[in-house]
Amino acid sequence: MTQDEMKKAAGWAALEFVTPGSIVGVGTGSTVNHFIDALGSIKDQIRGAVSSSEASTERLKALGIPVFDLNDISELNVYVDGADEIDGSMAMIKGGGAALTREKIVAAVADQFVCIVDGTKTVDVLGKFPLPVEVIPMAREYVARELSKLGGQPVYREGVITDNGNHILDVHGLAITEPNVLETRINAIVGVVTNGLFAERGADVLLIGTPDGVVRKGG
Ligand code: 5RP
């Protein structure tokens, strides 16, 4: 089974968490693209979606799924998204696709976060995947120096501008044993928009695509 087939299995399994007649929170990435395709197969049974990126919005609209502005939505019962890494406490590193800020906002509104991954994404300790940090462009080098003081090696993701018009620093070399603490600490650096640690608001349900089927944790 290929990695993409495992992603597809997890993406389609998330349909179980979609309530008929609801608006669904939709993340970003190659695993979520399978979930969007799955949503397309039941589009007549949902009101629509709230999207975490321009890329997901485009894919949703191409399938004829209405996309709502988050400001017009007062509640969202489920948010479905992928992750770059997820640990045993359901804390995640996200932002490999540079959509971390909008993802964190939509996740904050949702009652339930369903994380969909292939079997390569589960880890004991977060940090092998470089931690993305979205920064205001003029603060980039200042924030990089502050991140170095925390023990990481920040690398500017050149050529990438986020949907919010900002830059991304990828922080290498962190072994993140206290993700909640680091999430708060990095977000307190002036010029940081947000970082890719999703620990304060981790996943509630994890669906892992494996060669033996989809393994479920939580929920
Ligand atoms: C995008 C993300 C994605 O969820 C994460 O990068 C996983 O992507 P993929 O499903 O393509 O492996 O956080 O900002």
mmCIF file of C-alpha atoms and ligand atoms in Angstrom:
data_model
loop_
_atom_site.group_PDB
_atom_site.id
_atom_site.type_symbol
_atom_site.label_atom_id
_atom_site.label_comp_id
_atom_site.label_asym_id
_atom_site.label_seq_id
_atom_site.Cartn_x
_atom_site.Cartn_y
_atom_site.Cartn_z
ATOM 1 C CA MET A 1 0.000 0.000 0.000
ATOM 2 C CA THR A 2 1.411 3.418 -0.930
ATOM 3 C CA GLN A 3 1.517 6.410 1.416
ATOM 4 C CA ASP A 4 -1.119 8.119 -0.703
ATOM 5 C CA GLU A 5 -3.417 5.086 -0.451
ATOM 6 C CA MET A 6 -3.075 5.269 3.359
ATOM 7 C CA LYS A 7 -3.920 8.986 3.243
ATOM 8 C CA LYS A 8 -6.943 8.228 1.090
ATOM 9 C CA ALA A 9 -8.198 5.554 3.490
ATOM 10 C CA ALA A 10 -7.942 7.990 6.446
ATOM 11 C CA GLY A 11 -9.576 10.797 4.448
ATOM 12 C CA TRP A 12 -12.602 8.737 3.463
ATOM 13 C CA ALA A 13 -12.944 7.288 6.981
ATOM 14 C CA ALA A 14 -13.491 10.827 8.307
ATOM 15 C CA LEU A 15 -16.881 10.981 6.533
ATOM 16 C CA GLU A 16 -18.255 9.097 9.536
ATOM 17 C CA PHE A 17 -17.840 12.283 11.602
ATOM 18 C CA VAL A 18 -19.801 14.519 9.228
ATOM 19 C CA THR A 19 -23.309 15.298 10.467
ATOM 20 C CA PRO A 20 -26.008 15.560 7.775
ATOM 21 C CA GLY A 21 -27.154 19.168 7.263
ATOM 22 C CA SER A 22 -24.015 20.633 8.857
ATOM 23 C CA ILE A 23 -21.210 22.943 7.782
ATOM 24 C CA VAL A 24 -17.873 21.121 7.929
ATOM 25 C CA GLY A 25 -14.488 22.590 8.879
ATOM 26 C CA VAL A 26 -11.919 21.596 6.268
ATOM 27 C CA GLY A 27 -8.120 21.647 6.661
ATOM 28 C CA THR A 28 -5.388 21.677 4.039
ATOM 29 C CA GLY A 29 -3.003 19.211 2.414
ATOM 30 C CA SER A 30 -2.805 16.032 0.392
ATOM 31 C CA THR A 31 -4.634 13.940 3.007
ATOM 32 C CA VAL A 32 -7.411 16.521 3.300
ATOM 33 C CA ASN A 33 -7.707 16.553 -0.492
ATOM 34 C CA HIS A 34 -8.964 12.963 -0.216
ATOM 35 C CA PHE A 35 -11.412 14.056 2.478
ATOM 36 C CA ILE A 36 -12.654 16.843 0.189
ATOM 37 C CA ASP A 37 -13.197 14.297 -2.580
ATOM 38 C CA ALA A 38 -15.132 12.180 -0.067
ATOM 39 C CA LEU A 39 -17.215 15.225 0.935
ATOM 40 C CA GLY A 40 -18.000 15.745 -2.752
ATOM 41 C CA SER A 41 -19.674 12.324 -2.769
ATOM 42 C CA ILE A 42 -22.158 13.484 -0.094
ATOM 43 C CA LYS A 43 -22.365 17.155 -1.034
ATOM 44 C CA ASP A 44 -26.173 17.046 -1.240
ATOM 45 C CA GLN A 45 -26.302 15.981 2.416
ATOM 46 C CA ILE A 46 -24.293 18.913 3.869
ATOM 47 C CA ARG A 47 -24.832 22.688 3.885
ATOM 48 C CA GLY A 48 -21.227 23.352 2.962
ATOM 49 C CA ALA A 49 -17.765 23.944 4.387
ATOM 50 C CA VAL A 50 -15.511 26.459 6.093
ATOM 51 C CA SER A 51 -12.040 26.279 4.593
ATOM 52 C CA SER A 52 -8.564 26.810 6.065
ATOM 53 C CA SER A 53 -6.803 27.825 2.832
ATOM 54 C CA GLU A 54 -7.241 29.208 -0.659
ATOM 55 C CA ALA A 55 -6.155 25.812 -2.020
ATOM 56 C CA SER A 56 -8.874 23.895 -0.151
ATOM 57 C CA THR A 57 -11.462 26.548 -1.038
ATOM 58 C CA GLU A 58 -10.657 26.111 -4.703
ATOM 59 C CA ARG A 59 -10.970 22.313 -4.480
ATOM 60 C CA LEU A 60 -14.239 22.509 -2.520
ATOM 61 C CA LYS A 61 -15.767 24.946 -4.991
ATOM 62 C CA ALA A 62 -14.645 22.857 -7.959
ATOM 63 C CA LEU A 63 -16.714 20.006 -6.509
ATOM 64 C CA GLY A 64 -19.737 22.279 -6.059
ATOM 65 C CA ILE A 65 -19.496 22.470 -2.258
ATOM 66 C CA PRO A 66 -20.502 25.936 -0.927
ATOM 67 C CA VAL A 67 -17.740 27.623 1.102
ATOM 68 C CA PHE A 68 -18.809 29.890 3.984
ATOM 69 C CA ASP A 69 -16.911 32.753 5.633
ATOM 70 C CA LEU A 70 -16.016 31.746 9.191
ATOM 71 C CA ASN A 71 -17.367 35.098 10.410
ATOM 72 C CA ASP A 72 -20.838 34.052 9.273
ATOM 73 C CA ILE A 73 -20.733 30.784 11.239
ATOM 74 C CA SER A 74 -21.503 30.599 14.953
ATOM 75 C CA GLU A 75 -20.774 26.920 15.418
ATOM 76 C CA LEU A 76 -18.892 24.128 13.735
ATOM 77 C CA ASN A 77 -19.268 20.614 15.047
ATOM 78 C CA VAL A 78 -16.281 19.085 13.290
ATOM 79 C CA TYR A 79 -12.945 20.131 11.784
ATOM 80 C CA VAL A 80 -11.029 17.583 9.705
ATOM 81 C CA ASP A 81 -7.342 18.135 8.993
ATOM 82 C CA GLY A 82 -4.028 16.348 8.513
ATOM 83 C CA ALA A 83 -0.771 16.724 10.424
ATOM 84 C CA ASP A 84 2.961 16.548 9.813
ATOM 85 C CA GLU A 85 3.507 14.771 13.135
ATOM 86 C CA ILE A 86 1.200 13.675 15.963
ATOM 87 C CA ASP A 87 2.270 12.340 19.358
ATOM 88 C CA GLY A 88 0.602 10.074 21.910
ATOM 89 C CA SER A 89 -1.151 12.993 23.620
ATOM 90 C CA MET A 90 -2.725 14.065 20.283
ATOM 91 C CA ALA A 91 -0.513 17.165 20.074
ATOM 92 C CA MET A 92 0.566 17.916 16.508
ATOM 93 C CA ILE A 93 3.034 19.737 14.332
ATOM 94 C CA LYS A 94 1.203 21.292 11.386
ATOM 95 C CA GLY A 95 1.996 23.857 8.730
ATOM 96 C CA GLY A 96 3.976 21.838 6.210
ATOM 97 C CA GLY A 97 1.589 23.379 3.678
ATOM 98 C CA ALA A 98 1.961 26.873 5.219
ATOM 99 C CA ALA A 99 -1.735 27.038 6.179
ATOM 100 C CA LEU A 100 -1.180 26.795 9.953
ATOM 101 C CA THR A 101 -2.770 30.083 11.029
ATOM 102 C CA ARG A 102 -6.108 29.628 9.294
ATOM 103 C CA GLU A 103 -6.052 25.957 10.330
ATOM 104 C CA LYS A 104 -5.597 26.938 13.971
ATOM 105 C CA ILE A 105 -8.419 29.476 13.750
ATOM 106 C CA VAL A 106 -10.941 27.054 12.241
ATOM 107 C CA ALA A 107 -9.845 24.319 14.675
ATOM 108 C CA ALA A 108 -10.446 26.711 17.594
ATOM 109 C CA VAL A 109 -14.061 27.198 16.562
ATOM 110 C CA ALA A 110 -14.845 23.499 16.084
ATOM 111 C CA ASP A 111 -16.249 21.246 18.803
ATOM 112 C CA GLN A 112 -14.287 18.242 17.528
ATOM 113 C CA PHE A 113 -10.925 17.993 15.723
ATOM 114 C CA VAL A 114 -10.578 14.849 13.619
ATOM 115 C CA CYS A 115 -6.961 14.359 12.533
ATOM 116 C CA ILE A 116 -6.357 12.206 9.456
ATOM 117 C CA VAL A 117 -2.876 10.864 8.763
ATOM 118 C CA ASP A 118 -1.007 8.008 7.170
ATOM 119 C CA GLY A 119 0.991 5.702 9.401
ATOM 120 C CA THR A 120 4.267 7.604 8.912
ATOM 121 C CA LYS A 121 3.054 10.637 10.907
ATOM 122 C CA THR A 122 2.789 9.182 14.420
ATOM 123 C CA VAL A 123 5.787 9.882 16.695
ATOM 124 C CA ASP A 124 6.805 9.530 20.345
ATOM 125 C CA VAL A 125 8.355 13.019 20.516
ATOM 126 C CA LEU A 126 7.475 15.924 18.217
ATOM 127 C CA GLY A 127 10.210 17.839 16.439
ATOM 128 C CA LYS A 128 11.868 15.707 13.800
ATOM 129 C CA PHE A 129 9.633 17.509 11.322
ATOM 130 C CA PRO A 130 10.816 21.164 11.348
ATOM 131 C CA LEU A 131 8.345 23.335 13.255
ATOM 132 C CA PRO A 132 6.719 25.957 10.970
ATOM 133 C CA VAL A 133 6.302 29.465 12.405
ATOM 134 C CA GLU A 134 4.324 32.115 10.501
ATOM 135 C CA VAL A 135 5.860 35.565 10.930
ATOM 136 C CA ILE A 136 5.122 39.136 9.901
ATOM 137 C CA PRO A 137 7.678 39.719 7.085
ATOM 138 C CA MET A 138 9.477 42.700 8.708
ATOM 139 C CA ALA A 139 9.976 40.685 11.933
ATOM 140 C CA ARG A 140 11.451 37.604 10.246
ATOM 141 C CA GLU A 141 15.103 38.010 11.208
ATOM 142 C CA TYR A 142 14.284 39.191 14.755
ATOM 143 C CA VAL A 143 12.009 36.194 15.292
ATOM 144 C CA ALA A 144 14.688 33.885 13.846
ATOM 145 C CA ARG A 145 17.201 35.154 16.420
ATOM 146 C CA GLU A 146 14.686 34.610 19.243
ATOM 147 C CA LEU A 147 13.935 31.069 18.014
ATOM 148 C CA SER A 148 17.666 30.293 17.977
ATOM 149 C CA LYS A 149 17.776 31.221 21.675
ATOM 150 C CA LEU A 150 15.201 28.455 22.280
ATOM 151 C CA GLY A 151 17.630 25.937 20.831
ATOM 152 C CA GLY A 152 16.246 25.567 17.314
ATOM 153 C CA GLN A 153 17.743 26.326 13.923
ATOM 154 C CA PRO A 154 15.228 28.458 11.993
ATOM 155 C CA VAL A 155 15.331 28.307 8.210
ATOM 156 C CA TYR A 156 13.446 30.823 6.061
ATOM 157 C CA ARG A 157 11.099 28.991 3.662
ATOM 158 C CA GLU A 158 12.125 31.078 0.664
ATOM 159 C CA GLY A 159 9.584 31.852 -2.025
ATOM 160 C CA VAL A 160 6.591 31.007 0.170
ATOM 161 C CA ILE A 161 4.038 33.685 1.044
ATOM 162 C CA THR A 162 1.136 32.479 3.202
ATOM 163 C CA ASP A 163 -2.520 33.142 2.380
ATOM 164 C CA ASN A 164 -2.231 35.945 4.968
ATOM 165 C CA GLY A 165 0.728 37.595 3.190
ATOM 166 C CA ASN A 166 3.339 36.439 5.713
ATOM 167 C CA HIS A 167 6.607 34.434 5.777
ATOM 168 C CA ILE A 168 7.385 30.993 7.236
ATOM 169 C CA LEU A 169 10.383 29.994 9.336
ATOM 170 C CA ASP A 170 10.928 26.222 9.704
ATOM 171 C CA VAL A 171 12.641 25.454 12.996
ATOM 172 C CA HIS A 172 14.930 22.420 12.873
ATOM 173 C CA GLY A 173 16.540 20.539 15.728
ATOM 174 C CA LEU A 174 13.839 20.741 18.391
ATOM 175 C CA ALA A 175 12.897 17.776 20.616
ATOM 176 C CA ILE A 176 9.522 18.932 21.864
ATOM 177 C CA THR A 177 8.749 17.191 25.142
ATOM 178 C CA GLU A 178 6.362 19.911 26.402
ATOM 179 C CA PRO A 179 4.428 21.035 23.332
ATOM 180 C CA ASN A 180 1.932 23.210 25.278
ATOM 181 C CA VAL A 181 4.759 25.155 26.904
ATOM 182 C CA LEU A 182 6.658 25.691 23.646
ATOM 183 C CA GLU A 183 3.502 26.623 21.737
ATOM 184 C CA THR A 184 2.749 29.408 24.213
ATOM 185 C CA ARG A 185 6.378 30.547 24.415
ATOM 186 C CA ILE A 186 6.853 30.890 20.653
ATOM 187 C CA ASN A 187 3.517 32.651 20.228
ATOM 188 C CA ALA A 188 4.691 35.252 22.757
ATOM 189 C CA ILE A 189 7.564 36.403 20.494
ATOM 190 C CA VAL A 190 6.645 39.738 18.945
ATOM 191 C CA GLY A 191 6.164 39.316 15.200
ATOM 192 C CA VAL A 192 4.997 35.693 15.382
ATOM 193 C CA VAL A 193 1.516 35.224 13.938
ATOM 194 C CA THR A 194 1.297 31.654 15.163
ATOM 195 C CA ASN A 195 3.352 28.477 15.278
ATOM 196 C CA GLY A 196 2.575 25.008 14.004
ATOM 197 C CA LEU A 197 2.265 23.355 17.397
ATOM 198 C CA PHE A 198 -1.330 22.310 17.971
ATOM 199 C CA ALA A 199 -1.153 21.263 21.625
ATOM 200 C CA GLU A 200 -3.410 23.728 23.448
ATOM 201 C CA ARG A 201 -6.049 22.587 20.992
ATOM 202 C CA GLY A 202 -4.947 19.089 19.982
ATOM 203 C CA ALA A 203 -6.908 16.448 18.117
ATOM 204 C CA ASP A 204 -9.905 14.711 19.682
ATOM 205 C CA VAL A 205 -9.959 11.830 17.241
ATOM 206 C CA LEU A 206 -7.090 10.363 15.219
ATOM 207 C CA LEU A 207 -7.649 8.261 12.108
ATOM 208 C CA ILE A 208 -4.458 6.544 10.902
ATOM 209 C CA GLY A 209 -4.378 4.941 7.476
ATOM 210 C CA THR A 210 -2.285 1.752 7.635
ATOM 211 C CA PRO A 211 -1.795 -1.242 5.345
ATOM 212 C CA ASP A 212 -4.092 -3.166 7.733
ATOM 213 C CA GLY A 213 -6.894 -0.605 7.560
ATOM 214 C CA VAL A 214 -7.773 2.590 9.389
ATOM 215 C CA VAL A 215 -6.813 2.625 13.068
ATOM 216 C CA ARG A 216 -8.868 4.957 15.273
ATOM 217 C CA LYS A 217 -7.807 6.650 18.488
ATOM 218 C CA GLY A 218 -10.108 8.773 20.662
ATOM 219 C CA GLY A 219 -13.673 9.865 19.992
HETATM 220 C C1 5RP B 1 -0.844 22.215 6.056
HETATM 221 C C2 5RP B 1 -0.849 21.155 7.099
HETATM 222 C C3 5RP B 1 -1.104 19.766 6.663
HETATM 223 O O1 5RP B 1 -2.167 19.250 7.408
HETATM 224 C C4 5RP B 1 0.121 18.933 6.891
HETATM 225 O O2 5RP B 1 1.210 19.560 6.253
HETATM 226 C C5 5RP B 1 -0.063 17.512 6.372
HETATM 227 O O3 5RP B 1 -0.094 17.543 4.993
HETATM 228 P P1 5RP B 1 -0.287 16.231 4.106
HETATM 229 O O4 5RP B 1 -1.664 15.723 4.380
HETATM 230 O O5 5RP B 1 -0.111 16.722 2.698
HETATM 231 O O6 5RP B 1 0.784 15.227 4.500
HETATM 232 O O7 5RP B 1 -0.671 21.402 8.258
HETATM 233 O O8 5RP B 1 -0.481 23.464 6.569
#
